[in-house]
Amino acid sequence: MANDGATIEALFSEGRKFEPPSHLKETAAINSADIYRQGEDYERYWAEQAERIRWRRRWDKVLDWSNPPFARWFDGATLNVTESCLDRHAATTPDKVAYYFEGEEGDTRTLTYAALLGEVCKLANGLSSLGVTKGDRVAIYMGMVPEFPVALLACARIGAVHSVVFGGFSPEALADRINDAQAKVLITCDQSRRKGQLVELKAFADRALESAPSVEHVVVVERTGNAVALKPERDITYAALTADQPSTREATETSSEDPLYILYTSGTTGRPKGILHTTGGYLVGVATTHAEVFDLRSDDVYWCTADIGWVTGHSYIVYGPLANGATSVLYEGVPDYPDKDRYWSIIEKYKVTQLYTAPTSIRTFMKWGTEFPDRHDMSSLRIIGTVGEPINPEAWMWYRRVIGHDRCPVVDTWWQTETGNMMISPLPAVTATKPGSATIPLPGIGADIVNDDGDSVPLGGGGYLVLTHPWPAMARTIFGDPDRFVETYWTRFSDPGAGVWRYFAGDGAKRDEDGYYWLLGRVDDVMNVSGHRISTLEVESALVDHPAVAEAAVIGRNDPITGQAIAAFVTLRSGVEGNETLLLELRDHVADKIGKIARPASIVFTDELPKTRSGKIMRRLLRDISEQRKLGDVTTLANADVVQEIANRAQSMRASTEE
Ligand code: PRX
């Protein structure tokens, strides 16, 4: 593995290749490889793309990179992102649908651009009445309902900075994020719907607020209308807040480099990082890539299945599609409610033209079988995309064949919360695809693969993925911690003395003889579970927080469905017995502390953890044990004799702990 010091070995080879379909080549807006050449002069390229959005005042300089790695794009320009996303479409195509909302129980709501603008203005006015002004942070903790995008846009309308916390996170995770951002207002729902169940969002929010004193007001969207406690003075329903507000609101002028949002993501060490994105460059980046990668046309019906709680939802449900005046589907629930064909029935119902989903879902669909997609007419689909983790070639092929009927190009899009927009992805009418490869960097993006010394690895080899020059939607900093921003992303492969700045993504990759990139997963201590980044350290901290636990080590082991599954190794305090009851209690404890998504799939009790002489936990060994591989070299172990013990225990415990 790369974190042991060696360059990653590229072992797997995949020979299949698919040219873009001719019907697409003839009709797509981008159908010539010339665009890649244009992208080489990247400042000019992005300046041209900046014409996609509405500016109030134009920039003095396309890129100011005089203080790397802190970029300023379109410096001197002013705008309000909602004017690009809403006002101009409400003026020219007021009746065009922005969102077809589909509730989990089958209830629907259609929001045109004119209606969406009205809603956003009402809430913007409401937030103002609560004292929110430009630069204030607003936390958002919601289910997938139409008010979710409205909440983001209402903040943007008044220049407030939104900080969305995924609705599946625990009260404690919510509190941490609110405290870090010092949010003044929280927008949430009474409850959210998930797989026929009700999730008590407001009750969770109340628990979070017990230890998050910065929040002065809570706005509660009544999704289910079931009674929830409202704290006088502090809490107000969305309906009450917006009822008498005008449906117009002058947009607050922001500079191109004013913050748009903070979104927390897991890092290698310590608490989550508040990734900060700004306005002008971000909007140019997401609008451009959304149009390019999905070959967007005016009568398309586009559907991204992500939750707005993650960056994919921010960039490709809210800002990118709306900037492009697209019509999107917004679905509240899970793929298997009421039955396992729900996604396919939605595609048939709305005649969806582009589907953007995650490898973990695709693998689940494969498991369920073709009978479910086969029930529906999905001939409307033109392009199918994936994001969130590496997709193995067999899942890619299944997606192309069963969902895309061998007709739709698969766009595997590599990017991150920090990059803001897609970075490596095919252009569907230009780039030949290979199963399992995200293909090549998009126009205007620079990437490379380097070895431990930072030298570019020749084609055919593997190493660390770096981005070689700035791009408009790049993260500007970590909120409140610029040093950590420099340290995490810009130190390992940069050489400031020589003027070399390379962004280190934390992913391993290889490049084949055609220059195609094949992502190999994280090289740091971050797991990727169902496409979500979870830090091993946070799960370890949650385990050690339990009074029975002395020490814990957590790793991600390969899992056929979720990509990685969380495997925990725990030593207990003396006198405590490791039994089934405690095991279940620990799993719930982690779910309580961080969220269900972080609940370990397996826990092994062990008397000692395998450590190096310097006291570092040997994660590779634990990974080997968890994946039932032959044990690796253990000679650097101080306590080698525990390893077999752990291995034996892992073997016997696994069966009883997995879901
Ligand atoms: O490891 C890569 C993986 O997800 C990480 C980014 O996670 P996050 O910031 O949560 O954003 C997810 C949605 C953009 C990356 O560092 N990843 C994302 N997309 C891909 C991927 N790995 C391989 N192939 C992809 N297409």
XYZ file of C-alpha atoms and ligand atoms in Angstrom:
685
model
C 0.000 0.000 0.000
C 1.051 3.511 -0.704
C 1.040 4.644 2.905
C 3.798 2.169 3.594
C 6.026 4.224 1.330
C 5.895 2.429 -1.991
C 4.286 3.558 -5.158
C 1.007 1.788 -5.729
C 1.247 -1.193 -7.979
C -1.017 -1.317 -10.962
C -2.024 -4.949 -11.222
C -5.444 -5.141 -12.764
C -5.863 -4.765 -16.478
C -9.110 -4.158 -18.340
C -9.236 -4.306 -22.111
C -12.789 -3.321 -23.075
C -13.384 0.066 -24.668
C -16.537 1.793 -25.918
C -16.585 4.621 -28.429
C -19.231 7.335 -27.969
C -22.421 6.322 -29.795
C -22.765 7.924 -33.218
C -26.236 9.337 -32.489
C -24.696 11.326 -29.661
C -21.745 12.495 -31.703
C -24.133 13.970 -34.237
C -26.324 15.827 -31.792
C -24.255 16.758 -28.743
C -23.175 20.347 -28.160
C -19.663 19.166 -27.384
C -18.660 16.632 -29.983
C -15.069 17.363 -30.811
C -11.863 16.567 -28.975
C -10.762 20.142 -29.738
C -12.262 21.084 -26.411
C -9.407 19.378 -24.578
C -6.909 21.516 -26.494
C -8.882 24.634 -25.636
C -8.772 23.613 -21.997
C -4.992 23.692 -21.946
C -5.036 27.482 -21.779
C -7.047 27.046 -18.648
C -7.481 30.646 -17.552
C -8.823 31.535 -20.919
C -10.989 28.438 -21.006
C -12.594 29.214 -17.669
C -13.045 32.869 -18.589
C -15.016 31.701 -21.623
C -17.070 29.327 -19.500
C -17.798 32.186 -17.086
C -20.183 33.537 -19.725
C -22.597 30.802 -18.661
C -23.574 32.701 -15.533
C -24.877 36.174 -14.762
C -22.473 38.693 -13.306
C -23.318 42.087 -11.941
C -19.837 43.465 -12.289
C -17.216 41.699 -14.369
C -13.825 40.624 -13.027
C -10.585 42.528 -13.113
C -8.553 39.344 -13.233
C -9.529 35.779 -14.140
C -7.163 34.168 -11.631
C -5.103 35.664 -8.860
C -2.632 32.958 -7.780
C -0.219 35.356 -6.130
C -0.754 33.862 -2.683
C -0.880 30.096 -3.298
C -2.603 27.891 -2.372
C -5.270 30.522 -1.731
C -6.767 31.180 -5.149
C -8.960 34.095 -6.159
C -11.021 33.483 -9.278
C -12.829 36.215 -11.188
C -11.432 38.660 -8.704
C -13.204 41.976 -8.542
C -16.418 40.579 -10.004
C -19.720 40.728 -8.166
C -22.826 38.596 -8.483
C -25.463 36.771 -6.548
C -25.568 33.090 -7.479
C -29.365 32.981 -7.188
C -29.709 35.455 -10.060
C -27.989 32.921 -12.314
C -29.888 29.998 -10.824
C -33.353 31.550 -10.574
C -34.095 35.102 -11.712
C -32.923 34.807 -15.269
C -34.836 31.571 -15.852
C -37.895 32.919 -14.037
C -37.777 35.837 -16.474
C -37.320 33.864 -19.688
C -38.915 30.479 -18.925
C -41.034 31.047 -15.795
C -43.130 27.921 -16.328
C -40.239 25.592 -16.923
C -40.026 22.977 -14.192
C -37.005 23.282 -11.923
C -37.892 20.299 -9.728
C -40.292 17.435 -9.998
C -40.485 16.385 -6.385
C -41.430 12.793 -5.697
C -42.151 11.936 -2.075
C -41.436 8.488 -0.771
C -45.134 7.826 -0.239
C -45.872 8.831 -3.825
C -46.960 12.419 -3.121
C -45.654 14.871 -5.702
C -45.020 18.568 -6.090
C -43.846 20.509 -9.110
C -41.805 23.669 -8.734
C -41.381 25.888 -11.752
C -38.559 28.408 -11.900
C -41.020 31.204 -11.119
C -42.425 29.306 -8.131
C -38.985 28.349 -6.863
C -37.814 31.957 -7.012
C -40.897 33.030 -5.057
C -40.298 30.399 -2.362
C -36.635 31.286 -2.072
C -37.434 34.983 -1.689
C -40.031 34.287 0.999
C -37.607 32.262 3.045
C -34.815 34.786 2.413
C -37.091 37.475 3.819
C -37.983 35.204 6.715
C -34.331 34.549 7.534
C -33.666 38.282 7.423
C -36.485 38.824 9.880
C -34.650 36.459 12.236
C -31.597 38.678 11.993
C -29.549 36.675 9.488
C -27.286 38.910 7.434
C -24.478 38.571 4.918
C -21.676 36.325 6.127
C -23.725 34.709 8.925
C -23.709 30.926 8.998
C -26.951 28.968 8.757
C -26.959 25.253 9.527
C -29.323 23.043 7.513
C -30.322 19.546 8.662
C -33.127 18.220 6.522
C -34.685 15.383 4.610
C -34.939 15.461 0.827
C -37.926 17.773 0.409
C -38.378 20.811 -1.873
C -37.623 23.154 1.034
C -34.103 21.694 1.172
C -32.817 23.361 -2.025
C -34.967 26.376 -1.122
C -33.064 26.674 2.163
C -29.654 26.688 0.463
C -30.772 29.230 -2.095
C -32.446 31.475 0.487
C -29.131 31.714 2.318
C -27.357 32.505 -0.934
C -29.969 35.133 -1.734
C -28.960 37.178 1.305
C -25.262 36.349 1.238
C -25.476 34.050 4.270
C -23.214 30.991 4.308
C -24.976 27.652 4.496
C -23.543 24.679 6.307
C -25.533 21.589 5.452
C -25.263 18.607 7.761
C -26.462 15.325 6.265
C -29.818 14.320 7.806
C -28.439 10.888 8.709
C -25.876 12.317 11.110
C -26.356 12.060 14.845
C -27.158 14.972 17.178
C -23.572 14.974 18.346
C -22.149 15.231 14.824
C -24.631 18.019 14.135
C -23.608 19.875 17.286
C -19.896 19.629 16.408
C -20.519 21.097 12.993
C -22.786 23.854 14.276
C -20.188 24.793 16.863
C -17.321 24.813 14.395
C -19.230 27.084 12.022
C -20.858 29.093 14.835
C -24.191 28.899 13.017
C -26.805 31.415 14.077
C -29.895 29.707 12.693
C -30.749 26.056 12.079
C -33.242 24.971 9.440
C -34.630 21.474 9.927
C -37.777 19.356 9.435
C -40.224 18.021 11.980
C -39.489 14.536 10.703
C -38.160 12.980 7.549
C -39.306 9.876 5.725
C -37.015 6.992 5.092
C -38.061 3.578 3.901
C -41.536 3.954 5.301
C -40.217 5.034 8.694
C -40.140 8.459 10.295
C -36.829 9.964 11.342
C -37.093 12.376 14.266
C -35.043 15.217 12.842
C -36.409 17.926 15.118
C -35.858 15.816 18.229
C -32.279 15.147 17.096
C -31.797 18.844 16.439
C -33.069 19.662 19.920
C -30.534 17.285 21.400
C -27.763 18.843 19.329
C -28.729 22.331 20.421
C -28.266 21.430 24.063
C -24.565 21.723 23.342
C -24.621 24.186 20.436
C -25.387 27.563 21.981
C -24.646 29.710 18.916
C -28.040 28.880 17.376
C -30.573 31.605 18.163
C -33.463 30.364 16.040
C -34.708 27.113 14.564
C -36.897 27.027 11.475
C -38.965 23.841 11.249
C -40.306 22.601 7.932
C -43.463 20.609 8.578
C -42.836 17.611 6.375
C -45.149 15.197 8.155
C -47.107 17.651 10.293
C -46.880 15.354 13.305
C -46.630 17.262 16.556
C -43.083 18.128 17.590
C -41.945 20.301 20.459
C -41.390 23.938 19.551
C -39.378 25.955 22.018
C -40.979 29.375 22.491
C -38.904 32.337 21.265
C -36.363 30.034 19.632
C -38.369 27.842 17.226
C -40.708 28.831 14.428
C -42.320 26.759 11.718
C -41.362 27.392 8.124
C -45.013 28.113 7.342
C -45.308 30.717 10.095
C -42.014 32.325 9.155
C -42.798 32.665 5.464
C -46.604 33.149 5.457
C -46.620 36.929 5.331
C -43.312 37.448 3.591
C -43.255 38.939 0.114
C -42.281 36.572 -2.704
C -39.726 39.021 -4.024
C -36.427 39.949 -2.519
C -33.560 41.947 -3.921
C -30.512 39.670 -4.096
C -27.594 40.746 -1.945
C -24.533 41.574 -3.994
C -21.569 39.371 -3.144
C -18.040 39.445 -4.431
C -16.836 36.504 -6.459
C -14.721 35.418 -3.507
C -17.342 35.784 -0.791
C -18.155 32.421 0.836
C -21.153 30.493 -0.448
C -21.026 27.479 1.828
C -19.181 25.291 4.257
C -19.484 21.525 3.966
C -17.811 19.216 6.468
C -15.832 16.233 5.311
C -13.726 13.633 7.028
C -10.017 14.083 7.159
C -7.122 11.929 8.246
C -6.786 13.451 11.659
C -9.024 15.000 14.215
C -12.304 16.712 13.746
C -14.106 17.066 10.407
C -12.879 19.764 8.092
C -15.176 22.605 7.101
C -14.499 22.887 3.388
C -15.202 26.425 2.261
C -16.471 27.235 -1.222
C -16.947 30.702 -2.659
C -19.402 32.061 -5.208
C -18.233 33.036 -8.712
C -15.698 30.344 -9.531
C -17.779 27.642 -7.886
C -20.837 28.457 -9.947
C -18.836 28.615 -13.177
C -17.288 25.230 -12.362
C -20.479 23.381 -11.522
C -22.494 24.902 -14.369
C -19.806 24.073 -16.918
C -19.191 20.505 -15.835
C -22.888 19.752 -15.412
C -23.553 20.890 -18.980
C -20.480 19.174 -20.444
C -20.618 15.809 -18.723
C -24.373 15.327 -19.037
C -24.638 16.785 -22.554
C -27.443 18.893 -21.158
C -30.255 19.938 -23.507
C -33.183 22.224 -22.824
C -35.889 19.550 -22.704
C -33.936 17.066 -20.586
C -35.185 15.655 -17.316
C -32.116 15.098 -15.191
C -31.955 13.069 -12.004
C -29.181 12.918 -9.451
C -30.062 10.450 -6.686
C -27.644 11.877 -4.112
C -28.746 13.577 -0.911
C -28.292 17.338 -0.809
C -26.447 16.690 2.444
C -23.382 15.691 0.405
C -21.385 17.728 -2.089
C -22.892 15.853 -5.025
C -26.265 17.276 -4.057
C -24.907 20.782 -3.583
C -23.180 20.861 -6.958
C -25.378 18.618 -9.083
C -28.872 18.891 -7.627
C -28.834 22.525 -6.630
C -26.264 24.888 -8.118
C -25.143 23.284 -11.406
C -28.541 22.209 -12.736
C -30.273 25.423 -11.681
C -27.550 27.620 -13.173
C -28.143 25.715 -16.409
C -31.922 26.097 -16.198
C -32.347 22.331 -16.070
C -35.380 20.323 -15.037
C -34.499 17.874 -12.271
C -36.184 15.116 -10.353
C -35.890 15.404 -6.573
C -36.670 12.119 -4.846
C -37.182 11.883 -1.122
C -36.537 8.276 -0.348
C -34.706 5.014 -0.808
C -34.488 2.789 -3.920
C -36.417 -0.122 -2.408
C -39.569 1.504 -1.138
C -42.203 0.352 -1.650
C -40.374 -2.081 -3.920
C -36.964 -2.571 -5.438
C -38.004 -0.993 -8.720
C -38.666 2.486 -7.341
C -35.805 4.193 -9.207
C -36.789 2.585 -12.478
C -40.426 3.525 -12.032
C -39.360 7.145 -11.440
C -37.280 7.091 -14.622
C -40.242 5.780 -16.581
C -42.692 8.206 -14.982
C -40.689 11.384 -15.604
C -38.898 10.172 -18.743
C -35.554 10.839 -17.135
C -32.776 11.509 -19.648
C -29.733 11.503 -17.338
C -29.270 9.424 -14.233
C -26.455 10.212 -11.798
C -26.010 7.679 -8.995
C -23.373 5.857 -6.936
C -21.465 2.579 -7.347
C -22.789 1.295 -4.034
C -26.334 1.610 -5.382
C -25.372 -0.018 -8.657
C -23.884 -2.998 -6.815
C -27.058 -3.287 -4.767
C -29.180 -3.234 -7.928
C -26.984 -5.967 -9.372
C -27.641 -8.049 -6.304
C -31.380 -7.544 -6.573
C -31.330 -8.683 -10.200
C -32.554 -7.491 -13.572
C -36.191 -8.310 -12.929
C -36.722 -4.868 -11.336
C -35.298 -2.645 -14.065
C -36.862 -4.953 -16.652
C -40.316 -3.985 -15.400
C -39.922 -0.465 -16.763
C -39.427 1.410 -19.980
C -36.200 3.316 -19.555
C -35.696 4.233 -23.186
C -35.702 7.938 -22.275
C -32.224 7.596 -20.712
C -29.368 9.104 -22.720
C -26.460 9.281 -20.279
C -25.837 7.449 -17.023
C -23.316 8.624 -14.465
C -21.652 7.452 -11.294
C -19.756 9.122 -8.463
C -18.456 8.544 -4.977
C -16.009 5.672 -5.142
C -14.227 3.464 -7.605
C -16.617 1.386 -9.669
C -15.426 -2.081 -10.490
C -15.586 -3.075 -14.161
C -18.318 -5.662 -13.659
C -20.634 -3.173 -11.984
C -19.838 -0.654 -14.711
C -20.703 -3.212 -17.390
C -23.922 -4.145 -15.636
C -24.903 -0.484 -15.391
C -24.195 0.065 -19.059
C -26.002 -3.074 -20.196
C -28.987 -3.345 -17.872
C -29.734 0.319 -17.170
C -28.198 1.946 -20.238
C -29.199 -0.850 -22.655
C -25.742 -0.570 -24.236
C -26.954 2.701 -25.682
C -26.040 5.223 -22.981
C -22.452 6.145 -22.264
C -21.455 5.646 -18.629
C -19.805 8.729 -17.197
C -17.710 7.765 -14.176
C -16.929 11.100 -12.540
C -14.064 11.473 -10.083
C -14.089 14.459 -7.774
C -14.334 15.464 -4.110
C -16.005 17.833 -1.686
C -12.830 19.882 -1.939
C -12.739 20.056 -5.736
C -16.316 21.396 -5.887
C -16.929 19.982 -9.332
C -16.155 16.893 -11.393
C -12.502 16.695 -12.329
C -11.894 13.433 -14.175
C -14.736 12.184 -16.325
C -15.529 11.338 -19.918
C -17.328 13.795 -22.185
C -20.065 11.474 -23.421
C -19.930 12.369 -27.115
C -16.158 12.751 -27.285
C -14.340 10.393 -24.933
C -14.224 6.634 -25.416
C -14.974 4.891 -22.127
C -13.406 1.886 -20.446
C -15.187 -0.046 -17.687
C -13.794 1.059 -14.344
C -11.895 4.116 -15.572
C -12.942 7.711 -14.949
C -11.017 8.330 -18.212
C -9.202 11.674 -18.459
C -9.256 15.109 -16.803
C -12.021 17.410 -17.995
C -11.092 20.427 -20.131
C -9.475 23.131 -18.013
C -8.342 20.629 -15.363
C -4.766 19.492 -14.831
C -3.923 16.158 -13.185
C -0.924 13.902 -12.811
C 0.169 10.786 -10.998
C 3.300 11.048 -8.914
C 5.464 8.708 -6.853
C 6.704 9.213 -3.302
C 9.349 11.634 -4.509
C 6.774 13.679 -6.347
C 8.012 12.631 -9.786
C 5.453 12.064 -12.478
C 4.896 8.328 -12.977
C 5.150 7.246 -16.624
C 2.060 5.880 -18.364
C 1.349 2.354 -17.223
C 2.264 3.062 -13.603
C 0.468 3.944 -10.394
C 0.939 6.444 -7.596
C -0.744 9.428 -5.990
C -3.279 11.533 -7.829
C -2.449 15.241 -7.827
C -4.053 18.245 -9.491
C -1.493 20.399 -11.157
C -3.053 23.838 -11.449
C -5.905 25.828 -9.879
C -9.509 25.512 -11.078
C -12.430 27.850 -10.363
C -14.501 25.648 -8.014
C -11.571 24.577 -5.844
C -12.005 24.824 -2.073
C -10.579 28.098 -0.819
C -9.711 27.003 2.677
C -10.801 24.991 5.691
C -13.146 27.216 7.659
C -11.215 28.752 10.520
C -8.074 26.738 9.850
C -6.058 27.861 6.815
C -2.909 26.137 8.101
C -4.666 22.795 8.065
C -5.791 23.505 4.495
C -2.192 24.048 3.403
C -0.928 21.102 5.387
C -3.572 18.595 4.275
C -3.698 19.278 0.571
C -0.817 21.448 -0.547
C 2.296 20.379 1.313
C 3.159 16.824 0.377
C 3.744 17.346 -3.355
C 4.332 21.084 -3.563
C 7.633 22.899 -3.654
C 6.905 26.525 -2.789
C 10.548 27.528 -3.259
C 10.357 26.386 -6.857
C 6.870 27.837 -7.308
C 5.356 24.359 -7.679
C 1.886 23.916 -6.149
C 0.185 20.580 -6.519
C -3.036 19.602 -4.793
C -2.894 16.158 -3.194
C -6.292 14.498 -3.315
C -5.510 11.590 -0.955
C -6.378 9.029 -3.658
C -4.217 6.463 -5.355
C -4.534 6.035 -9.099
C -2.877 4.436 -12.068
C -2.714 5.568 -15.646
C -2.773 3.190 -18.578
C -0.914 3.452 -21.867
C -3.681 5.658 -23.300
C -3.338 8.071 -20.387
C -6.621 6.933 -18.834
C -6.941 7.292 -15.051
C -8.039 4.377 -12.895
C -8.850 5.381 -9.331
C -7.604 3.004 -6.650
C -9.208 4.422 -3.512
C -7.978 6.449 -0.564
C -4.393 6.217 0.586
C -5.059 7.830 3.954
C -7.016 6.687 6.977
C -10.314 7.598 5.475
C -12.814 4.879 4.660
C -15.250 5.079 1.811
C -18.483 3.449 2.910
C -21.259 3.574 0.332
C -19.513 6.535 -1.251
C -19.246 8.476 2.001
C -15.971 9.439 3.536
C -15.690 8.439 7.153
C -12.512 8.863 9.100
C -11.195 5.854 10.994
C -10.210 8.209 13.770
C -13.722 9.440 14.365
C -15.095 5.923 14.678
C -12.221 5.022 16.994
C -12.968 8.067 19.126
C -16.622 7.128 19.299
C -15.707 3.611 20.452
C -13.233 4.797 23.049
C -15.914 7.168 24.308
C -17.765 4.090 25.607
C -16.837 3.314 29.231
C -16.074 -0.342 28.476
C -13.481 0.422 25.819
C -9.775 0.970 26.443
C -8.485 1.208 22.911
C -9.868 0.806 19.415
C -8.543 0.480 15.892
C -10.807 0.853 12.905
C -10.187 0.006 9.283
C -12.203 -0.191 6.091
C -12.303 -3.687 4.663
C -13.466 -4.456 1.157
C -17.151 -5.128 0.890
C -18.975 -6.225 -2.236
C -21.896 -3.845 -1.707
C -20.739 -0.816 0.253
C -17.230 -0.611 -1.220
C -15.727 -0.625 2.211
C -17.244 -1.838 5.463
C -16.134 -0.622 8.855
C -14.246 -3.232 10.835
C -13.363 -2.403 14.434
C -10.843 -4.022 16.772
C -11.418 -3.211 20.388
C -9.550 -3.837 23.618
C -11.717 -3.607 26.692
C -10.991 -2.141 30.078
C -9.888 -4.724 32.579
C -12.688 -6.649 34.160
C -15.069 -6.061 31.274
C -16.184 -9.100 29.360
C -16.556 -8.879 25.608
C -19.841 -10.520 24.770
C -22.591 -10.226 22.193
C -24.592 -7.712 24.249
C -21.651 -5.375 24.576
C -20.903 -5.770 20.920
C -24.370 -4.602 19.927
C -24.159 -1.815 22.475
C -20.889 -0.581 20.970
C -22.291 -0.577 17.488
C -25.269 1.469 18.661
C -22.964 3.750 20.585
C -21.061 4.609 17.410
C -24.348 5.129 15.557
C -25.436 7.498 18.331
C -22.199 9.421 18.358
C -21.690 9.811 14.629
C -24.653 8.389 12.756
C -25.866 5.028 11.519
C -23.642 5.273 8.499
C -20.602 4.841 10.764
C -21.882 1.789 12.641
C -19.154 -0.869 12.435
C -20.081 -3.918 10.374
C -17.897 -6.050 12.609
C -16.212 -5.682 15.965
C -13.463 -7.949 17.234
C -12.527 -7.934 20.922
C -8.843 -8.477 21.442
C -6.495 -8.263 24.381
C -4.017 -6.190 22.444
C -3.820 -4.356 19.154
C -0.953 -5.123 16.790
C 1.500 -2.229 16.927
C 4.816 -1.251 15.475
C 7.716 -0.524 17.787
C 6.907 3.140 17.627
C 3.414 2.335 18.831
C 1.571 2.849 15.540
C -1.324 0.506 14.993
C -0.626 -1.781 12.065
C -3.684 -1.124 10.010
C -2.518 -3.064 7.017
C -2.400 -6.155 9.132
C -5.867 -5.560 10.482
C -7.068 -5.018 6.955
C -5.493 -8.297 5.910
C -7.146 -10.079 8.787
C -10.474 -8.518 7.994
C -10.294 -9.437 4.371
C -9.154 -12.923 5.338
C -5.956 -12.581 3.392
C -2.815 -14.365 4.358
C -1.136 -12.333 7.062
C 1.579 -10.029 5.823
C 5.032 -9.485 7.263
C 4.758 -9.089 11.032
C 8.416 -8.748 11.924
C 8.054 -5.103 12.905
C 5.418 -6.061 15.434
C 6.210 -5.516 19.059
C 3.466 -7.904 20.075
C 3.453 -10.361 17.214
C 1.796 -13.063 19.253
C -1.508 -11.195 19.422
C -1.929 -11.338 15.703
C -2.950 -14.942 15.393
C -5.200 -14.416 18.340
C -6.899 -11.508 16.593
C -7.106 -13.472 13.391
C -8.768 -16.369 15.164
C -11.174 -14.116 16.935
C -11.927 -12.214 13.763
C -12.810 -15.494 12.147
C -15.201 -16.572 14.861
C -16.785 -13.207 15.573
C -17.422 -12.203 12.012
C -20.304 -14.521 11.397
C -22.238 -13.273 14.384
C -21.740 -9.538 13.925
C -22.338 -8.793 10.298
C -25.661 -7.443 9.184
O -11.753 8.584 -2.882
C -12.419 9.354 -3.842
C -13.876 8.940 -3.896
O -14.552 9.794 -2.993
C -13.644 10.747 -2.448
C -14.339 12.071 -2.301
O -15.359 11.939 -1.361
P -16.334 13.165 -1.088
O -15.542 14.375 -0.794
O -17.284 12.700 -0.048
O -17.083 13.408 -2.435
C -17.855 12.375 -2.996
C -18.610 12.893 -4.197
C -17.834 13.730 -5.120
C -12.509 10.792 -3.422
O -11.323 11.285 -2.828
N -14.438 9.100 -5.239
C -15.352 10.000 -5.637
N -15.699 9.787 -6.927
C -14.967 8.731 -7.359
C -14.167 8.291 -6.286
N -13.308 7.269 -6.410
C -13.245 6.669 -7.605
N -13.993 7.010 -8.663
C -14.872 8.027 -8.602
N -15.620 8.340 -9.658
